C-alpha positions as a LaTeX table, in Angstrom:
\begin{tabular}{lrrr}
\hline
Residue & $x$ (\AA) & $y$ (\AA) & $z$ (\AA) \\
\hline
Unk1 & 25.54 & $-3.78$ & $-20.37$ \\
Unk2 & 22.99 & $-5.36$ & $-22.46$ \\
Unk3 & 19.83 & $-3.83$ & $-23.70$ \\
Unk4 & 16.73 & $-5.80$ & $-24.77$ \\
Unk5 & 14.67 & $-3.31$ & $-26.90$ \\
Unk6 & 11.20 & $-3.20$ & $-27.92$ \\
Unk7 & 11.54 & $-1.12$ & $-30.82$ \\
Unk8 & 14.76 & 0.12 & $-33.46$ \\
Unk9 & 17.01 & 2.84 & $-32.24$ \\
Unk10 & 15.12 & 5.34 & $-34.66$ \\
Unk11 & 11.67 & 5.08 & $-32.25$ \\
Unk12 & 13.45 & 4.12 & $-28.66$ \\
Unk13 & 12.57 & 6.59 & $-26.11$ \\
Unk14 & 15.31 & 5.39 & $-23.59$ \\
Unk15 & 18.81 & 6.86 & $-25.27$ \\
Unk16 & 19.12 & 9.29 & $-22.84$ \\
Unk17 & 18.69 & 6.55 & $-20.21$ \\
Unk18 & 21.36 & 4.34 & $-22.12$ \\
Unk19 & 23.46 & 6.98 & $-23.05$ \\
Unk20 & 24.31 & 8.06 & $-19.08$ \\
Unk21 & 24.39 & 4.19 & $-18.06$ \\
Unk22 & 26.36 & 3.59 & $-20.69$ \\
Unk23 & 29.48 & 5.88 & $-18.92$ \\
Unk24 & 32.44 & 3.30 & $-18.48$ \\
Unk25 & 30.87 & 0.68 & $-20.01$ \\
Unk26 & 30.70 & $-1.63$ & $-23.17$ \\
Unk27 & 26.83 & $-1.41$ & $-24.49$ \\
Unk28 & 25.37 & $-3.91$ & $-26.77$ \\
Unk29 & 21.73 & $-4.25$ & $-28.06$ \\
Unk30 & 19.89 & $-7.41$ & $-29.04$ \\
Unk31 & 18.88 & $-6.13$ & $-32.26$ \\
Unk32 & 19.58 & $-6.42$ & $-35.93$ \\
Unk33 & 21.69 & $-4.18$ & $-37.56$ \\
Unk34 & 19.81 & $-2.76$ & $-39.54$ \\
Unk35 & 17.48 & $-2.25$ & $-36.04$ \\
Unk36 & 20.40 & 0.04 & $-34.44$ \\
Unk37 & 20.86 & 2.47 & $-37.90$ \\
Unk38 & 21.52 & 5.63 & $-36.42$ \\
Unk39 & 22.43 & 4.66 & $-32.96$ \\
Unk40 & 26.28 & 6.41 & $-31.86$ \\
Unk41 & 28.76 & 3.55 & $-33.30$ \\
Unk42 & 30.08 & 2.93 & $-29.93$ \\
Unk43 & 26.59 & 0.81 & $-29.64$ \\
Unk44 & 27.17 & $-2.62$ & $-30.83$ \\
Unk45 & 24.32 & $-5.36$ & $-31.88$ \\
Unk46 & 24.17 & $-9.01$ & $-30.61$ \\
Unk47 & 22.52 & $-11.95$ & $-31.37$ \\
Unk48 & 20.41 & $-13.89$ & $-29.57$ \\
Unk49 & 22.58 & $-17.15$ & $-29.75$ \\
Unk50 & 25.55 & $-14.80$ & $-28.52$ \\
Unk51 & 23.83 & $-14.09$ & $-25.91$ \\
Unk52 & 24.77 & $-17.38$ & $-23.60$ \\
Unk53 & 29.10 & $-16.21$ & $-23.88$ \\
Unk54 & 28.55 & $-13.30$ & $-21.55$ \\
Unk55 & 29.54 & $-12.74$ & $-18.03$ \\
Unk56 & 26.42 & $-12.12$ & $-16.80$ \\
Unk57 & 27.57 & $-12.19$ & $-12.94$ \\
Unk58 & 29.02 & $-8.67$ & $-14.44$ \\
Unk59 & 26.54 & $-7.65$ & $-16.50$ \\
Unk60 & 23.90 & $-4.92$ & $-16.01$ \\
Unk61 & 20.17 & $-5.55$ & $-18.09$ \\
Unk62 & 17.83 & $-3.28$ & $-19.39$ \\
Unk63 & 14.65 & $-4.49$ & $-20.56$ \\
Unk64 & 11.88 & $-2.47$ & $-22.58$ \\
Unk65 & 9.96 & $-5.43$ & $-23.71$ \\
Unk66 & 8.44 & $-7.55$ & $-21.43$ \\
Unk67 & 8.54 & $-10.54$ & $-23.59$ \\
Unk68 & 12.22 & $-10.82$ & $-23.46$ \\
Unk69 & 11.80 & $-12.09$ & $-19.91$ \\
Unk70 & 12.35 & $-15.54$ & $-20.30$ \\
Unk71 & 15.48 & $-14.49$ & $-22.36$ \\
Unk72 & 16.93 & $-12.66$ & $-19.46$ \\
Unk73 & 15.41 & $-15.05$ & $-16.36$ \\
Unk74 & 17.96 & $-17.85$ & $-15.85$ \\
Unk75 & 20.97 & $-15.43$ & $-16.48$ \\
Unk76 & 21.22 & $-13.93$ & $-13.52$ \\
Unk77 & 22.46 & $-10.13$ & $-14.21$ \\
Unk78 & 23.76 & $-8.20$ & $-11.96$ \\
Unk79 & 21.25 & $-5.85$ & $-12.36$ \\
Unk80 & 18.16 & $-6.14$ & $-14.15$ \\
Unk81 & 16.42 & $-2.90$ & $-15.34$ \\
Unk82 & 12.71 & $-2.84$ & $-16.53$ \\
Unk83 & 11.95 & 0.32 & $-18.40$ \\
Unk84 & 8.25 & $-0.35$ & $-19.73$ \\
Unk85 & 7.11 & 2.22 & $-22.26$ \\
Unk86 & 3.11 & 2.93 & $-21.75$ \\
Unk87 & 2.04 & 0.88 & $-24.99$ \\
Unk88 & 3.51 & $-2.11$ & $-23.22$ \\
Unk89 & 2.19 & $-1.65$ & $-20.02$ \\
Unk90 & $-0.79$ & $-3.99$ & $-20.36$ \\
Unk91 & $-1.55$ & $-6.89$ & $-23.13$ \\
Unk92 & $-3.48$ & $-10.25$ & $-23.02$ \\
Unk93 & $-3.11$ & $-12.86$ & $-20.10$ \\
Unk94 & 0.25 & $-14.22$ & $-21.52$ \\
Unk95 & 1.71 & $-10.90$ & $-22.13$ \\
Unk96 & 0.36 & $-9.67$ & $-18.45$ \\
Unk97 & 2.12 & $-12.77$ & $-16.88$ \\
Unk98 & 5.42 & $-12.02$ & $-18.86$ \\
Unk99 & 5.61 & $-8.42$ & $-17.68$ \\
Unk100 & 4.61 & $-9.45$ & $-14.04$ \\
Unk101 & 7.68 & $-11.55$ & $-14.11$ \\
Unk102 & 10.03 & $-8.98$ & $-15.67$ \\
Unk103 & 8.89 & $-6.46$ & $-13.07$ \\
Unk104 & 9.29 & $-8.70$ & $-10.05$ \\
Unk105 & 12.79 & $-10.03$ & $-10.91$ \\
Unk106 & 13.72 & $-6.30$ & $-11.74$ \\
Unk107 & 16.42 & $-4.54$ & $-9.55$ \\
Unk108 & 14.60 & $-1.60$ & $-10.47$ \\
Unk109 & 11.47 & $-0.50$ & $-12.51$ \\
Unk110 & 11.06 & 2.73 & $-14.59$ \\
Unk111 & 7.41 & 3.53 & $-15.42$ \\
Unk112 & 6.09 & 6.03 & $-17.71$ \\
Unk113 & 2.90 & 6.95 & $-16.65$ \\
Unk114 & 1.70 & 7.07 & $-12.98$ \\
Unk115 & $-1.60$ & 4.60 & $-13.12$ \\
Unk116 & 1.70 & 1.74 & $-13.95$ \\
Unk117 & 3.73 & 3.55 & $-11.62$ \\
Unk118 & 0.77 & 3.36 & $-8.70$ \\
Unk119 & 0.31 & $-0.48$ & $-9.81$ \\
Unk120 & 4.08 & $-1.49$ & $-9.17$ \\
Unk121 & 4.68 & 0.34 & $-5.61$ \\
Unk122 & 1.69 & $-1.97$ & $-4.51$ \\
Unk123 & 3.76 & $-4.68$ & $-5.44$ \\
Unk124 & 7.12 & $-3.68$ & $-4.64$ \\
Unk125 & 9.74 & $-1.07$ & $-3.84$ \\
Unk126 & 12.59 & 0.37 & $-5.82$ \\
Unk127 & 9.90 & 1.98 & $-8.76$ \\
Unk128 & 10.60 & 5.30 & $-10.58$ \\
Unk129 & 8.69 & 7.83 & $-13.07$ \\
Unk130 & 10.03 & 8.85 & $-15.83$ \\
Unk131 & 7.29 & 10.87 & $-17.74$ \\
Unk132 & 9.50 & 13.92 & $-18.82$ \\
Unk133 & 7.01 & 16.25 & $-16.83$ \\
Unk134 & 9.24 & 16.74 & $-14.02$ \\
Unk135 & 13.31 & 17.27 & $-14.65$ \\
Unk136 & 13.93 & 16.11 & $-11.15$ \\
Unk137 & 12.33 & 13.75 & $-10.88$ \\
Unk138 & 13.58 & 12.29 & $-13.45$ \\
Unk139 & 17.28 & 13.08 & $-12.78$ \\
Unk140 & 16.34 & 10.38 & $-9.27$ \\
Unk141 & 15.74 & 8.04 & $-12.02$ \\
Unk142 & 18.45 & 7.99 & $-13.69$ \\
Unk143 & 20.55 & 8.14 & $-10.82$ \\
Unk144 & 18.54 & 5.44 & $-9.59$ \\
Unk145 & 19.46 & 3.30 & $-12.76$ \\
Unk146 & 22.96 & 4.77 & $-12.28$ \\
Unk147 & 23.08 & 3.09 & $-9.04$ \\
Unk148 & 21.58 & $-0.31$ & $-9.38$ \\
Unk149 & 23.68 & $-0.98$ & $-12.37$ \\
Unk150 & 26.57 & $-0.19$ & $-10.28$ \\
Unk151 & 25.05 & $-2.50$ & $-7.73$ \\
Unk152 & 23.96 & $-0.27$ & $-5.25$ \\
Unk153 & 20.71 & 0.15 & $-3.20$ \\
Unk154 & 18.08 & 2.33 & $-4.82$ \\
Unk155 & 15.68 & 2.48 & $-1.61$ \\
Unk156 & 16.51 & 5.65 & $-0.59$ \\
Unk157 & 16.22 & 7.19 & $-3.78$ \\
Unk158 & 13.07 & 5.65 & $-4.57$ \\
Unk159 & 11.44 & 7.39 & $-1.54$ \\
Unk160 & 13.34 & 10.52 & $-2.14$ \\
Unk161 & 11.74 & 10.68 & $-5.78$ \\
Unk162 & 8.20 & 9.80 & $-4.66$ \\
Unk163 & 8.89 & 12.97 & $-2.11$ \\
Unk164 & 9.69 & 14.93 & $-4.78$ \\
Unk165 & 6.63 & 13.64 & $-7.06$ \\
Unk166 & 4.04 & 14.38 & $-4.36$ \\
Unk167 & 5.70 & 18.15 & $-4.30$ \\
Unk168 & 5.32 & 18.47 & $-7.85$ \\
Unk169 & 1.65 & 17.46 & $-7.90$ \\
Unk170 & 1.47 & 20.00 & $-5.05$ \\
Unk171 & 2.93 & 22.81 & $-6.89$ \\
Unk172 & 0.94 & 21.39 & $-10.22$ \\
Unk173 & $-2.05$ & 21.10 & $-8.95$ \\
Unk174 & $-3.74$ & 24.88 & $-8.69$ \\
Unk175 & $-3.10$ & 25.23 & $-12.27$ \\
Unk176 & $-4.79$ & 22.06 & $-13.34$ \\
Unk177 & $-8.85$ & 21.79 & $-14.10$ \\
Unk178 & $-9.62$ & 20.03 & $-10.81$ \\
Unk179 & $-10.91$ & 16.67 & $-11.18$ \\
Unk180 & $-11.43$ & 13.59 & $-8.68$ \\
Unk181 & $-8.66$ & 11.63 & $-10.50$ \\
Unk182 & $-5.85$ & 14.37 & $-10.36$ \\
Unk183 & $-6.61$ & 14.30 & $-6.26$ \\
Unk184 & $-6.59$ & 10.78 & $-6.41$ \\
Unk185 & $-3.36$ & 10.70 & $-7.57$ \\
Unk186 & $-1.99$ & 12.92 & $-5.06$ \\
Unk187 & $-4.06$ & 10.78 & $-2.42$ \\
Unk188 & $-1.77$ & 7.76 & $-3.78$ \\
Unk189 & 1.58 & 9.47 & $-3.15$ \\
Unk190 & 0.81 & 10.34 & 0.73 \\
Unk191 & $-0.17$ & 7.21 & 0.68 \\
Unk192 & 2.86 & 5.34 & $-0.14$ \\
Unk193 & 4.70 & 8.01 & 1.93 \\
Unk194 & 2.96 & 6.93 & 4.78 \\
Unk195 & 0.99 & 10.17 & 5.31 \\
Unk196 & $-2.36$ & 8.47 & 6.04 \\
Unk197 & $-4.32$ & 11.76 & 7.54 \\
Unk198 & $-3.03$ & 13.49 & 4.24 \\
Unk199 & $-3.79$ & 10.64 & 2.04 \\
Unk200 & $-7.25$ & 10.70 & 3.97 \\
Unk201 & $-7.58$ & 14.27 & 3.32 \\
Unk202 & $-7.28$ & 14.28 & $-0.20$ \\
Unk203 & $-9.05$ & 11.32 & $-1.28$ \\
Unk204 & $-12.47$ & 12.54 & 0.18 \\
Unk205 & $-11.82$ & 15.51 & $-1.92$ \\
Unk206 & $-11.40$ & 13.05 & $-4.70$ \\
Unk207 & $-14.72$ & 11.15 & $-3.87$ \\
Unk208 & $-16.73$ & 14.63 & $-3.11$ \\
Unk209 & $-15.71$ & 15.82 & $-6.64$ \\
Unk210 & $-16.67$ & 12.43 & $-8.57$ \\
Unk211 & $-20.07$ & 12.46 & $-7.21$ \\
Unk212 & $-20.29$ & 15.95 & $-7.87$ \\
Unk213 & $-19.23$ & 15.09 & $-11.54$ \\
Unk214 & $-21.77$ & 11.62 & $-11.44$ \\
Unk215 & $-19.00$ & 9.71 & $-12.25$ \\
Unk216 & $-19.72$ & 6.16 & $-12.31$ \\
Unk217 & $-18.01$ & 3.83 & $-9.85$ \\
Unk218 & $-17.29$ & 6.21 & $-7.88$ \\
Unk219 & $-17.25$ & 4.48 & $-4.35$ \\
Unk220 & $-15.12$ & 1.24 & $-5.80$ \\
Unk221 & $-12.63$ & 4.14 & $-7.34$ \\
Unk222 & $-12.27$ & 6.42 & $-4.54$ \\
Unk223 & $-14.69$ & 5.32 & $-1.41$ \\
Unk224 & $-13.12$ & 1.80 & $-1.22$ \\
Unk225 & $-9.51$ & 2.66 & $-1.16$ \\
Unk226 & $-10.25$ & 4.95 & 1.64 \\
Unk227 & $-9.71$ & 1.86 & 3.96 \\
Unk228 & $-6.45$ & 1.20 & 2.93 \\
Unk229 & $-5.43$ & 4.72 & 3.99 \\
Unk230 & $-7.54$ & 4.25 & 7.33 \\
Unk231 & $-5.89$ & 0.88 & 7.68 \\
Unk232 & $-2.22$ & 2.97 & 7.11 \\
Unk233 & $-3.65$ & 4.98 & 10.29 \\
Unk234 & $-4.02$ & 1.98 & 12.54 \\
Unk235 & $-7.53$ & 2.43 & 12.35 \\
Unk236 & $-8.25$ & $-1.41$ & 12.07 \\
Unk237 & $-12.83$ & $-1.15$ & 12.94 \\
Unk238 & $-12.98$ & 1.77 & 10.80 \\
Unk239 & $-10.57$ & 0.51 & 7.57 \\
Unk240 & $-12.98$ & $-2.98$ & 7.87 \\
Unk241 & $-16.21$ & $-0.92$ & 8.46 \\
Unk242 & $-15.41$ & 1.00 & 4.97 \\
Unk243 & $-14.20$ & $-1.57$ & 3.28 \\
Unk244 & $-17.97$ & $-3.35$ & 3.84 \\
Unk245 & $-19.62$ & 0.29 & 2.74 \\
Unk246 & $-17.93$ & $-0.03$ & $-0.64$ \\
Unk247 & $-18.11$ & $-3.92$ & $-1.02$ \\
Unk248 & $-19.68$ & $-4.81$ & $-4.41$ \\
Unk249 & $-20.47$ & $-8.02$ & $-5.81$ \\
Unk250 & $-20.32$ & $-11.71$ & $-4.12$ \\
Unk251 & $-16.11$ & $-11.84$ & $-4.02$ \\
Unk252 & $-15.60$ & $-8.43$ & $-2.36$ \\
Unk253 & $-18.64$ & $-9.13$ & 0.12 \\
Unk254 & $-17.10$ & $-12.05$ & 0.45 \\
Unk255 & $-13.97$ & $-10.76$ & 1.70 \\
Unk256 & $-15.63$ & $-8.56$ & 4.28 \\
Unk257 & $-17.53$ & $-11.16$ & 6.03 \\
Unk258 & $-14.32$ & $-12.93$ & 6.07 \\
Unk259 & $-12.36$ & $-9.69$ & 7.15 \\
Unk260 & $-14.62$ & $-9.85$ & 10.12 \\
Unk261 & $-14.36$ & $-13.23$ & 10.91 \\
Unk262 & $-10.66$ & $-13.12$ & 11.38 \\
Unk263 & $-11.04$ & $-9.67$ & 13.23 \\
Unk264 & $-13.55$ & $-11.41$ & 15.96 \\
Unk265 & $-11.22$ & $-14.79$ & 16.22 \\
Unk266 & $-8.14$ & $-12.51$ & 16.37 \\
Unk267 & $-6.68$ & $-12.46$ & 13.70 \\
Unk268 & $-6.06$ & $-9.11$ & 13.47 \\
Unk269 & $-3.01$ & $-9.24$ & 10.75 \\
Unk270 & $-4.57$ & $-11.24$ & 8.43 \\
Unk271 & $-7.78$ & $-9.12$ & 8.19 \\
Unk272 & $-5.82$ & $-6.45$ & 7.52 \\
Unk273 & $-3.58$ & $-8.32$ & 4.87 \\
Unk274 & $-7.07$ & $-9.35$ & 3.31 \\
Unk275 & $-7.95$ & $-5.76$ & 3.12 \\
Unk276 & $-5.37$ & $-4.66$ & 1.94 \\
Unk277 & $-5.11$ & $-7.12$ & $-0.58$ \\
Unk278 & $-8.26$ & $-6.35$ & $-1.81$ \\
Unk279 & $-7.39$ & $-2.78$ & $-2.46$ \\
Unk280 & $-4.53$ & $-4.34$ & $-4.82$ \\
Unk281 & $-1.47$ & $-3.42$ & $-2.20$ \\
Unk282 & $-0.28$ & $-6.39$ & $-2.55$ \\
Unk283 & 3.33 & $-5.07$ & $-0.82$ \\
Unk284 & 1.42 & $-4.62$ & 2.17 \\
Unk285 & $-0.41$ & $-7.34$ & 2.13 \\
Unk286 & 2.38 & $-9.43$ & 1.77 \\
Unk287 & 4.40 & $-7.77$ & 4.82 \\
Unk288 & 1.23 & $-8.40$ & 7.65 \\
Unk289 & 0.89 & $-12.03$ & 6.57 \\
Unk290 & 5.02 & $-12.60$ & 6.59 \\
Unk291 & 4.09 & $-10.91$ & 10.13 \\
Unk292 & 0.94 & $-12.94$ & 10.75 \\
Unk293 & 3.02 & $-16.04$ & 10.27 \\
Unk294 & 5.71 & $-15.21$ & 11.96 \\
Unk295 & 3.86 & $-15.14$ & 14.74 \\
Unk296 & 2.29 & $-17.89$ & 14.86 \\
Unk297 & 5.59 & $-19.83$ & 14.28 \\
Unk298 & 6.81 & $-18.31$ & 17.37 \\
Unk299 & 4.26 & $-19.14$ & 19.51 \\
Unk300 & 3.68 & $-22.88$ & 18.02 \\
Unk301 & 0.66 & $-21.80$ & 16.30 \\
Unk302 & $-0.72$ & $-22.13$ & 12.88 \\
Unk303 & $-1.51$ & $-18.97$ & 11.94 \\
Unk304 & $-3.69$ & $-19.69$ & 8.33 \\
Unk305 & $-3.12$ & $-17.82$ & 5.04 \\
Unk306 & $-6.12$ & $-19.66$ & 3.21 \\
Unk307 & $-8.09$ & $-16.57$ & 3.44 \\
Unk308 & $-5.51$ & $-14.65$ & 1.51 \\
\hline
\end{tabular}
């Protein structure tokens, strides 16, 4: 296993992580030496230029920096692990592209903070927390890593730990100050569980609360992604009909007018991808308009993505 570090041993938050992956196998970090002073001796350093001798084919990856992406890209590990500490979670346009890339090649990604963890399960499956606020939780991380490095699914586990994180905001939640954010949150969990009426439920709390508070963008925050979770309920006119309620500014009116258009030529699938694009799921998104032209493959038609 090879681990690309964004930081010396003495300030890495991950050597618990490493330390269980690291069962049965030979570990080596891209560092310096001087980089890996105190790390357990049975952690070796490597160089860069060593880096091209190893069997990659078996060979597991863990990367905390995003910029070590194009080191790792054209290698082809077996598994590919991107554990992105919060301070690297967001950067310029060159750093944002870099991370991007890491995630989407990852096997697996391990977030730190929910707002990063929210942001990659609308772009893909197989994402974890790991924020040290819930032990179980984080235990389905590790196992999660456990398993990917051992080239296994993680699928299950993914949903079992988002489950378990939607529980622990549950239990969490009537000792906390209550704010439109923390019911947000919980909003985004039944959300990716599928539990639109839930979801629903508590993200009007959410909204009621903001106003309550004057918050400022309150609708584009909470009011807006309420037709994602009405578009998770089959609830096509009503998702669309939100959506327009909330639509700010030329792009996102915009996409409504287009959302419409499609709706009233029938293209049902790709108004909804559009919508739900627009709410940043890309996952979703991406699944209608496979769908959409799918469809219109099989039938001989030309079913067009331009709008999305």
């Amino acid at each position: 296993m090879v681990v690309f570090p964004h930081c010396a041993w003495a300030q890495f938050p991950y050597g618990g992580l490493i330390d269980r992956l690291a069962q049965g196998r030979t570990v080596r970090f891209v560092a310096g030496a001087e980089a890996m002073a105190g790390a357990p001796d049975r952690y070796g350093a490597l160089k860069p230029e060593e880096l091209d001798a190893l069997p990659w084919a078996r060979t597991a990856a863990v990367v905390t920096h995003p910029c070590w992406y194009y080191d790792v890209a054209g290698r082809k590990p077996a598994a590919l692990i991107a554990a992105i500490p919060p301070g690297l979670e967001h950067g310029d346009d060159g750093f944002n592209r870099c991370r991007d890339f890491l995630c989407a090649a990852a096997t697996l990604v391990v977030a730190q903070s929910e707002p990063f963890y929210f942001e990659q399960w609308f772009k893909r499956g197989g994402v974890f927390l790991q924020d040290g606020l819930d032990t179980a939780a984080d235990l389905l991380a590790d196992a999660a890593a456990s398993d990917a490095a051992a080239g296994k699914s993680v699928d299950a586990l993914a949903r079992l730990q988002l489950l378990r994180r939607a529980d622990f905001r549950a239990e969490t939640l009537p000792a906390l100050r209550a704010s439109a954010m923390q019911y947000f949150f919980q909003a985004a969990y039944l959300y990716l569980l599928g539990k639109g009426e839930e979801a629903e439920r508590w993200l009007l709390d959410a909204f009621h609360l903001a106003i309550l508070a004057r918050e400022e963008g309150a609708v584009q925050t909470y009011f807006r992604f309420l037709s994602a979770v009405r578009l998770l309920q089959g609830r096509t006119d009503d998702a669309i009909a939100t959506y327009g309620i909330a639509a700010a500014g030329d792009e996102e009116r915009a996409a409504f007018a287009e959302m419409l258009a499609l709706r009233d030529a029938g293209q049902t699938r790709l108004a909804e991808a559009l919508l739900y694009r627009m709410n940043d799921d890309d996952r979703q998104a991406a699944g209608l308009l496979a769908q959409a032209l799918a469809a219109g493959a099989a039938g001989g038609g030309g079913a067009s993505a331009e709008a999305l």
